[in-house]
Amino acid sequence: MLAPQITPTDTGVRFVIGRTPLTDEFAGLSKAFGSKIAGDGVSLLLGAMRFRTPPKQAAEQLAPDVTLPDIGDYVRWAMILPPNGSLQDLTPQDAVLSRMHGWHPQLRALIEQADPDNSTLLSIRVVEPRERWASGPVTLLGDAIHATSPTGGNGANTALRDADLLRRCLIEANEGRRDLGGAVDDYERQMFEYGAEAVRSSLEKLPAFAPEAKLP
Ligand SMILES: Cc1cc2nc3c(=O)[nH]c(=O)nc-3n(C[C@H](O)[C@H](O)[C@H](O)COP(=O)(O)OP(=O)(O)OC[C@H]3O[C@@H](n4cnc5c(N)ncnc54)[C@H](O)[C@@H]3O)c2cc1C
């Protein structure tokens, strides 16, 4: 193992994410790119996914060897649940509905009509890059070395930043402008710095959604 000392930390906070077909009934709920509805110590996040071209059709036109699911527009919803809640034996939808007593019937209907195959309950765990290992022919990028809390909305972006930086370092080595070991070392040095910052920044935003969260 490259970095046995770097292990995931469970914040205790749980995250339910799901999606519901975007029918006329729900079209007005999430007109903007995303919205947040707060109440009873939890927040419901909504975002409408309106495809310009449905994914299956887009794949047929642009990349026929790729198969994408035949799905239509949907509302993506997510709720961050505080630690220590009893969620045992609850489906993801029931876990959310259990925190929505007295909420508007349309919001409850959105969760009730969710697609159960695309609704899931996750633990928010983070991985903070701390101690460097001796650089060599194997390295890490993305969530494998800096997993953020979803409250940062920055996990995928940081993984892409890694890929771009590592790509540039390797091209320089391939073109003889530096040695390979130095290129990987340079990538890891920079990645550790902004990767740790990405995790910290995502955790700083967690209490706004889950005030009782124990931050690592
Ligand atoms: C619910 C949710 C919402 C999120 N929302 C956002 C957001 O809004 N904005 C944002 O920036 N980030 C978001 N993220 C984070 C983002 O998805 C991750 O940070 C990003 O996908 C990390 O990319 P990665 O390539 O490091 O890992 P992954 O995308 O996890 O890719 C790793 C791949 O490796 C494969 N794999 C694993 N083990 C093996 C094996 N042994 N052999 C072969 N293959 C293997 C996996 O199947 C997977 O395809 C979200 C994450 C979740 C879970």
Tab-separated table of N, CA, C and O in Angstrom, residues 148-155 198 201-203 205:
chain	number	residue	atom	x	y	z
A	148	THR	N	-13.318	14.670	-0.575
A	148	THR	CA	-13.914	15.836	0.078
A	148	THR	C	-15.331	15.521	0.556
A	148	THR	O	-15.930	14.537	0.152
A	149	SER	N	-15.859	16.401	1.394
A	149	SER	CA	-17.281	16.338	1.743
A	149	SER	C	-18.064	16.926	0.566
A	149	SER	O	-17.614	17.897	-0.052
A	150	PRO	N	-19.251	16.360	0.257
A	150	PRO	CA	-20.009	16.902	-0.882
A	150	PRO	C	-20.412	18.361	-0.691
A	150	PRO	O	-20.771	19.037	-1.652
A	151	THR	N	-20.331	18.863	0.556
A	151	THR	CA	-20.667	20.270	0.789
A	151	THR	C	-19.698	21.213	0.076
A	151	THR	O	-19.990	22.394	-0.090
A	152	GLY	N	-18.542	20.692	-0.333
A	152	GLY	CA	-17.595	21.527	-1.067
A	152	GLY	C	-17.945	21.616	-2.543
A	152	GLY	O	-17.588	22.589	-3.209
A	153	GLY	N	-18.614	20.594	-3.059
A	153	GLY	CA	-18.895	20.560	-4.508
A	153	GLY	C	-17.619	20.634	-5.327
A	153	GLY	O	-17.616	21.152	-6.445
A	154	ASN	N	-16.503	20.135	-4.757
A	154	ASN	CA	-15.218	20.330	-5.431
A	154	ASN	C	-14.428	19.031	-5.652
A	154	ASN	O	-13.285	19.070	-6.075
A	155	GLY	N	-15.040	17.860	-5.368
A	155	GLY	CA	-14.293	16.609	-5.483
A	155	GLY	C	-13.908	16.287	-6.914
A	155	GLY	O	-12.741	15.981	-7.209
A	198	ALA	N	-8.618	21.630	-0.538
A	198	ALA	CA	-9.969	21.291	-1.036
A	198	ALA	C	-10.757	20.544	0.041
A	198	ALA	O	-11.947	20.796	0.249
A	201	SER	N	-11.634	23.024	2.876
A	201	SER	CA	-12.678	23.960	2.454
A	201	SER	C	-14.044	23.267	2.419
A	201	SER	O	-15.063	23.841	2.797
A	202	SER	N	-14.079	21.994	1.993
A	202	SER	CA	-15.366	21.272	1.957
A	202	SER	C	-15.875	21.030	3.381
A	202	SER	O	-17.079	21.084	3.639
A	203	LEU	N	-14.944	20.782	4.326
A	203	LEU	CA	-15.359	20.529	5.719
A	203	LEU	C	-15.835	21.805	6.401
A	203	LEU	O	-16.744	21.767	7.233
A	205	LYS	N	-17.575	23.990	5.194
A	205	LYS	CA	-18.963	24.270	4.791
A	205	LYS	C	-19.936	23.266	5.378
A	205	LYS	O	-21.150	23.447	5.295
